[in-house]
Amino acid sequence: MRDGETAAATPSDAAQKVQGAARSARKGKKPEAVLEETARVIAASDGRSKEVIAEAAQEVLNPQQQGAELPEVDENKRKYLREAVLKRLRPLDALDASLFLAINHMRHTRFLNGVFYAITVAWNGATVWYAEMVMRALWNRRAVKRIWWGVGFPLTVTGLLVELPIKSFFRRRRPFISMIQAIVIGKKPGTWSFPSGHAAGAFAGAWLLNQISPRFAPVRYVLAALVGFSRIYLGDHYPGDVASGSLIGLLFAMIFRRLAGRKGK
């Protein structure tokens, strides 16, 4: 938020500010004035008011959320609004937001929406990796202890640390709250954005399983990368969230596997 900008107390106040900008705009500049004021109000707002205002604008400006084609006539308005929002962010946040928009605004179809949403649901809580652990344990019951201490324990601790203390410490808002032009597919997460828990679990689980079964290592890393990409495509995370989550997941996996190895022995 820039100096001198005050937050709208309620969504109603925000609407009045936007309407005031429309009334006072110079002739022929009404669309630009409305978009500029909308961007300013969102940047200056916080909490639930910010989310409500952003959601209202998303419904109008982003038909791609439902897999619909974006009318060409809206492109200039979208570009103007994007620039108005980005210029109010700090340099690193603006870079992260620009990368987010470049990925999140790729072509959305119902098929791609379904594919990436299925991926993100399947890896929620690293479910796929736990399923592989269970299958391996059933196939070789003598390896249950090794699988738990070598994969299950470090993966569980990694997930808990990322989702609870780390996210609560940084408290970064999701892009669909902060970015008016975020295209959101599926249910919106209610937790904080940084770092990505999906990315942390995906890469932590891939690395841990590769230690006991390296044969499928490339496949697991490709799947983990798709999980990270899906979080940006679906509008749930910034690229910085995904990159940080991936690195944290790998680091924690290595640390806790080593600690669990000592405990297992």
Short mmCIF file of C-alpha atoms in Angstrom, two decimals:
data_model
loop_
_atom_site.label_atom_id
_atom_site.label_comp_id
_atom_site.label_asym_id
_atom_site.label_seq_id
_atom_site.Cartn_x
_atom_site.Cartn_y
_atom_site.Cartn_z
CA MET A 1 0.00 0.00 0.00
CA ARG A 2 1.29 3.45 -0.84
CA ASP A 3 1.51 6.32 1.63
CA GLY A 4 -1.67 8.32 1.79
CA GLU A 5 -3.91 5.49 0.64
CA THR A 6 -6.60 4.48 3.11
CA ALA A 7 -8.32 1.13 3.21
CA ALA A 8 -12.03 0.81 2.50
CA ALA A 9 -13.79 -0.16 5.72
CA THR A 10 -16.34 -2.36 3.95
CA PRO A 11 -17.05 -3.62 0.42
CA SER A 12 -19.81 -1.01 0.28
CA ASP A 13 -17.27 1.75 0.96
CA ALA A 14 -15.06 0.33 -1.78
CA ALA A 15 -17.95 0.35 -4.25
CA GLN A 16 -18.65 3.98 -3.42
CA LYS A 17 -15.01 4.89 -4.05
CA VAL A 18 -15.10 3.19 -7.45
CA GLN A 19 -18.38 4.89 -8.34
CA GLY A 20 -16.91 8.24 -7.29
CA ALA A 21 -13.96 7.69 -9.61
CA ALA A 22 -16.37 6.96 -12.46
CA ARG A 23 -18.35 10.17 -11.84
CA SER A 24 -15.26 12.38 -11.61
CA ALA A 25 -13.41 10.85 -14.58
CA ARG A 26 -12.55 13.01 -17.55
CA LYS A 27 -14.49 12.47 -20.75
CA GLY A 28 -13.33 9.32 -22.53
CA LYS A 29 -11.27 8.16 -19.50
CA LYS A 30 -14.02 6.52 -17.47
CA PRO A 31 -12.91 2.86 -17.98
CA GLU A 32 -9.29 3.67 -17.03
CA ALA A 33 -10.41 5.66 -13.98
CA VAL A 34 -12.65 2.83 -12.76
CA LEU A 35 -9.95 0.19 -13.23
CA GLU A 36 -7.32 2.37 -11.58
CA GLU A 37 -9.56 3.01 -8.57
CA THR A 38 -10.46 -0.69 -8.33
CA ALA A 39 -6.78 -1.60 -8.23
CA ARG A 40 -6.11 1.09 -5.62
CA VAL A 41 -8.98 -0.03 -3.39
CA ILE A 42 -7.87 -3.67 -3.49
CA ALA A 43 -4.24 -2.76 -2.77
CA ALA A 44 -5.34 -0.61 0.17
CA SER A 45 -7.90 -3.04 1.61
CA ASP A 46 -7.25 -5.95 3.93
CA GLY A 47 -8.89 -9.03 5.33
CA ARG A 48 -12.39 -10.09 4.29
CA SER A 49 -13.16 -6.79 2.54
CA LYS A 50 -10.22 -7.31 0.20
CA GLU A 51 -11.32 -10.84 -0.61
CA VAL A 52 -14.93 -9.82 -1.33
CA ILE A 53 -13.88 -6.96 -3.61
CA ALA A 54 -11.39 -9.14 -5.50
CA GLU A 55 -13.92 -11.94 -5.95
CA ALA A 56 -16.49 -9.54 -7.37
CA ALA A 57 -13.99 -8.23 -9.92
CA GLN A 58 -12.81 -11.75 -10.80
CA GLU A 59 -16.34 -12.83 -11.71
CA VAL A 60 -16.57 -10.01 -14.26
CA LEU A 61 -13.03 -10.03 -15.67
CA ASN A 62 -12.16 -13.74 -15.64
CA PRO A 63 -14.67 -15.98 -17.47
CA GLN A 64 -11.75 -18.44 -17.86
CA GLN A 65 -12.50 -19.62 -14.32
CA GLN A 66 -15.23 -21.76 -15.88
CA GLY A 67 -13.20 -22.71 -18.94
CA ALA A 68 -14.83 -20.05 -21.12
CA GLU A 69 -12.96 -18.12 -23.78
CA LEU A 70 -11.93 -14.58 -22.89
CA PRO A 71 -13.51 -11.96 -25.18
CA GLU A 72 -10.86 -10.01 -27.10
CA VAL A 73 -12.56 -6.74 -26.27
CA ASP A 74 -11.58 -7.19 -22.62
CA GLU A 75 -7.84 -7.62 -23.24
CA ASN A 76 -6.92 -3.92 -22.99
CA LYS A 77 -8.91 -3.55 -19.79
CA ARG A 78 -7.27 -6.63 -18.30
CA LYS A 79 -3.82 -5.36 -19.26
CA TYR A 80 -4.47 -1.92 -17.79
CA LEU A 81 -5.79 -3.38 -14.54
CA ARG A 82 -2.85 -5.80 -14.27
CA GLU A 83 -0.37 -2.95 -14.62
CA ALA A 84 -2.29 -0.84 -12.11
CA VAL A 85 -2.13 -3.61 -9.51
CA LEU A 86 1.52 -4.57 -10.13
CA LYS A 87 2.85 -1.03 -9.81
CA ARG A 88 1.52 -0.91 -6.24
CA LEU A 89 3.56 -3.94 -5.17
CA ARG A 90 7.13 -4.10 -3.89
CA PRO A 91 9.70 -5.18 -6.54
CA LEU A 92 10.03 -8.83 -5.47
CA ASP A 93 6.29 -9.19 -4.94
CA ALA A 94 5.67 -7.62 -8.35
CA LEU A 95 8.08 -10.10 -9.98
CA ASP A 96 6.40 -13.04 -8.25
CA ALA A 97 2.97 -11.71 -9.24
CA SER A 98 4.06 -11.22 -12.86
CA LEU A 99 5.29 -14.82 -13.07
CA PHE A 100 2.07 -15.96 -11.44
CA LEU A 101 -0.06 -14.13 -14.02
CA ALA A 102 2.04 -15.48 -16.91
CA ILE A 103 1.38 -19.08 -15.78
CA ASN A 104 -2.08 -18.64 -14.32
CA HIS A 105 -3.33 -16.91 -17.48
CA MET A 106 -2.25 -19.69 -19.80
CA ARG A 107 -5.04 -21.20 -21.88
CA HIS A 108 -7.68 -22.76 -19.63
CA THR A 109 -10.05 -25.39 -20.97
CA ARG A 110 -12.43 -27.68 -19.14
CA PHE A 111 -10.15 -30.61 -19.92
CA LEU A 112 -6.99 -28.95 -18.57
CA ASN A 113 -8.87 -27.59 -15.58
CA GLY A 114 -10.01 -31.13 -14.77
CA VAL A 115 -6.56 -32.66 -15.24
CA PHE A 116 -4.70 -30.21 -13.03
CA TYR A 117 -7.45 -30.15 -10.43
CA ALA A 118 -7.32 -33.96 -10.26
CA ILE A 119 -3.54 -33.78 -9.77
CA THR A 120 -3.78 -31.27 -6.97
CA VAL A 121 -6.53 -33.27 -5.22
CA ALA A 122 -4.59 -36.52 -5.53
CA TRP A 123 -1.53 -34.99 -3.88
CA ASN A 124 -3.43 -33.19 -1.15
CA GLY A 125 -1.62 -34.21 2.02
CA ALA A 126 0.79 -36.28 -0.15
CA THR A 127 -1.95 -38.90 -0.48
CA VAL A 128 -0.42 -40.60 -3.53
CA TRP A 129 2.93 -41.08 -1.77
CA TYR A 130 1.24 -42.57 1.29
CA ALA A 131 -0.69 -44.90 -1.01
CA GLU A 132 2.57 -46.08 -2.56
CA MET A 133 3.99 -46.64 0.93
CA VAL A 134 1.00 -48.78 1.90
CA MET A 135 1.26 -50.87 -1.28
CA ARG A 136 4.97 -51.45 -0.68
CA ALA A 137 4.28 -52.43 2.93
CA LEU A 138 1.60 -54.90 1.85
CA TRP A 139 3.91 -56.35 -0.80
CA ASN A 140 6.77 -56.81 1.64
CA ARG A 141 5.57 -56.78 5.25
CA ARG A 142 9.07 -57.26 6.58
CA ALA A 143 9.91 -53.81 5.22
CA VAL A 144 7.16 -51.99 7.13
CA LYS A 145 9.53 -50.59 9.75
CA ARG A 146 12.04 -49.44 7.13
CA ILE A 147 9.30 -47.77 5.07
CA TRP A 148 7.85 -45.95 8.08
CA TRP A 149 11.12 -44.59 9.43
CA GLY A 150 12.60 -43.99 6.00
CA VAL A 151 9.57 -42.38 4.31
CA GLY A 152 6.43 -42.12 6.43
CA PHE A 153 7.82 -40.40 9.50
CA PRO A 154 9.90 -37.69 7.74
CA LEU A 155 7.10 -37.03 5.23
CA THR A 156 4.53 -36.60 8.00
CA VAL A 157 6.75 -34.28 10.05
CA THR A 158 7.54 -32.21 6.94
CA GLY A 159 3.85 -31.76 6.14
CA LEU A 160 2.93 -30.78 9.68
CA LEU A 161 5.73 -28.22 9.98
CA VAL A 162 4.91 -26.55 6.66
CA GLU A 163 1.14 -26.42 7.16
CA LEU A 164 1.15 -25.27 10.79
CA PRO A 165 4.03 -23.17 12.22
CA ILE A 166 5.71 -22.07 8.98
CA LYS A 167 2.59 -20.86 7.16
CA SER A 168 1.29 -19.24 10.33
CA PHE A 169 4.57 -17.38 10.76
CA PHE A 170 4.71 -15.88 7.25
CA ARG A 171 0.93 -15.39 6.83
CA ARG A 172 1.09 -14.61 3.12
CA ARG A 173 -2.28 -14.19 1.47
CA ARG A 174 -3.33 -16.34 -1.46
CA PRO A 175 -3.03 -14.79 -4.94
CA PHE A 176 -6.79 -14.91 -5.48
CA ILE A 177 -7.12 -12.51 -2.53
CA SER A 178 -4.25 -10.20 -3.40
CA MET A 179 -4.40 -10.42 -7.21
CA ILE A 180 -7.62 -9.23 -8.82
CA GLN A 181 -6.90 -11.13 -12.04
CA ALA A 182 -6.20 -14.55 -10.55
CA ILE A 183 -8.04 -17.34 -12.38
CA VAL A 184 -9.20 -19.77 -9.70
CA ILE A 185 -10.29 -23.32 -10.54
CA GLY A 186 -12.02 -25.45 -7.93
CA LYS A 187 -12.37 -24.89 -4.21
CA LYS A 188 -10.35 -22.06 -2.74
CA PRO A 189 -7.99 -23.11 0.10
CA GLY A 190 -8.55 -21.43 3.43
CA THR A 191 -4.97 -21.55 4.70
CA TRP A 192 -2.03 -19.21 4.12
CA SER A 193 -0.09 -19.23 0.87
CA PHE A 194 3.62 -19.41 1.76
CA PRO A 195 5.11 -21.95 1.35
CA SER A 196 3.12 -24.40 -0.77
CA GLY A 197 2.24 -27.47 1.27
CA HIS A 198 1.44 -29.44 -1.88
CA ALA A 199 4.87 -28.70 -3.36
CA ALA A 200 6.63 -29.50 -0.09
CA GLY A 201 4.85 -32.84 0.25
CA ALA A 202 5.26 -33.72 -3.42
CA PHE A 203 9.02 -33.17 -3.52
CA ALA A 204 9.66 -34.51 -0.02
CA GLY A 205 7.76 -37.70 -0.81
CA ALA A 206 9.44 -38.10 -4.20
CA TRP A 207 12.92 -37.79 -2.69
CA LEU A 208 12.15 -40.11 0.24
CA LEU A 209 10.64 -42.84 -1.94
CA ASN A 210 13.57 -42.55 -4.33
CA GLN A 211 15.90 -43.50 -1.48
CA ILE A 212 14.25 -46.92 -1.16
CA SER A 213 13.19 -47.33 -4.80
CA PRO A 214 15.36 -45.28 -7.20
CA ARG A 215 14.06 -47.06 -10.29
CA PHE A 216 11.13 -44.66 -10.71
CA ALA A 217 12.93 -41.51 -9.54
CA PRO A 218 12.46 -39.52 -12.82
CA VAL A 219 8.72 -40.31 -12.87
CA ARG A 220 8.26 -39.20 -9.28
CA TYR A 221 10.07 -35.91 -9.85
CA VAL A 222 8.02 -35.21 -12.99
CA LEU A 223 4.84 -35.85 -11.01
CA ALA A 224 6.07 -33.58 -8.20
CA ALA A 225 6.78 -30.83 -10.74
CA LEU A 226 3.27 -31.19 -12.17
CA VAL A 227 1.85 -30.85 -8.68
CA GLY A 228 3.75 -27.59 -8.19
CA PHE A 229 2.68 -26.30 -11.60
CA SER A 230 -0.95 -27.18 -10.89
CA ARG A 231 -0.96 -24.95 -7.81
CA ILE A 232 -0.11 -21.92 -9.94
CA TYR A 233 -2.36 -22.90 -12.85
CA LEU A 234 -5.32 -23.32 -10.49
CA GLY A 235 -4.67 -19.90 -8.92
CA ASP A 236 -3.84 -21.15 -5.41
CA HIS A 237 -0.14 -20.21 -5.12
CA TYR A 238 2.49 -17.80 -6.37
CA PRO A 239 5.57 -19.31 -8.07
CA GLY A 240 7.60 -18.20 -5.07
CA ASP A 241 5.36 -20.28 -2.79
CA VAL A 242 5.87 -23.36 -4.96
CA ALA A 243 9.65 -22.94 -5.34
CA SER A 244 10.08 -22.35 -1.59
CA GLY A 245 7.81 -25.25 -0.71
CA SER A 246 9.75 -27.58 -3.01
CA LEU A 247 13.11 -26.63 -1.48
CA ILE A 248 11.81 -26.76 2.09
CA GLY A 249 10.25 -30.15 1.40
CA LEU A 250 13.54 -31.56 0.08
CA LEU A 251 15.55 -30.07 2.96
CA PHE A 252 13.19 -31.31 5.66
CA ALA A 253 12.99 -34.74 4.03
CA MET A 254 16.77 -35.10 4.19
CA ILE A 255 17.00 -33.86 7.78
CA PHE A 256 14.18 -35.92 9.25
CA ARG A 257 15.09 -39.06 7.34
CA ARG A 258 18.52 -38.89 8.89
CA LEU A 259 17.06 -38.36 12.35
CA ALA A 260 14.50 -41.12 11.80
CA GLY A 261 17.28 -43.46 10.66
CA ARG A 262 18.97 -43.10 14.01
CA LYS A 263 15.69 -43.72 15.80
CA GLY A 264 14.96 -46.76 13.62
CA LYS A 265 18.30 -48.28 14.45
#
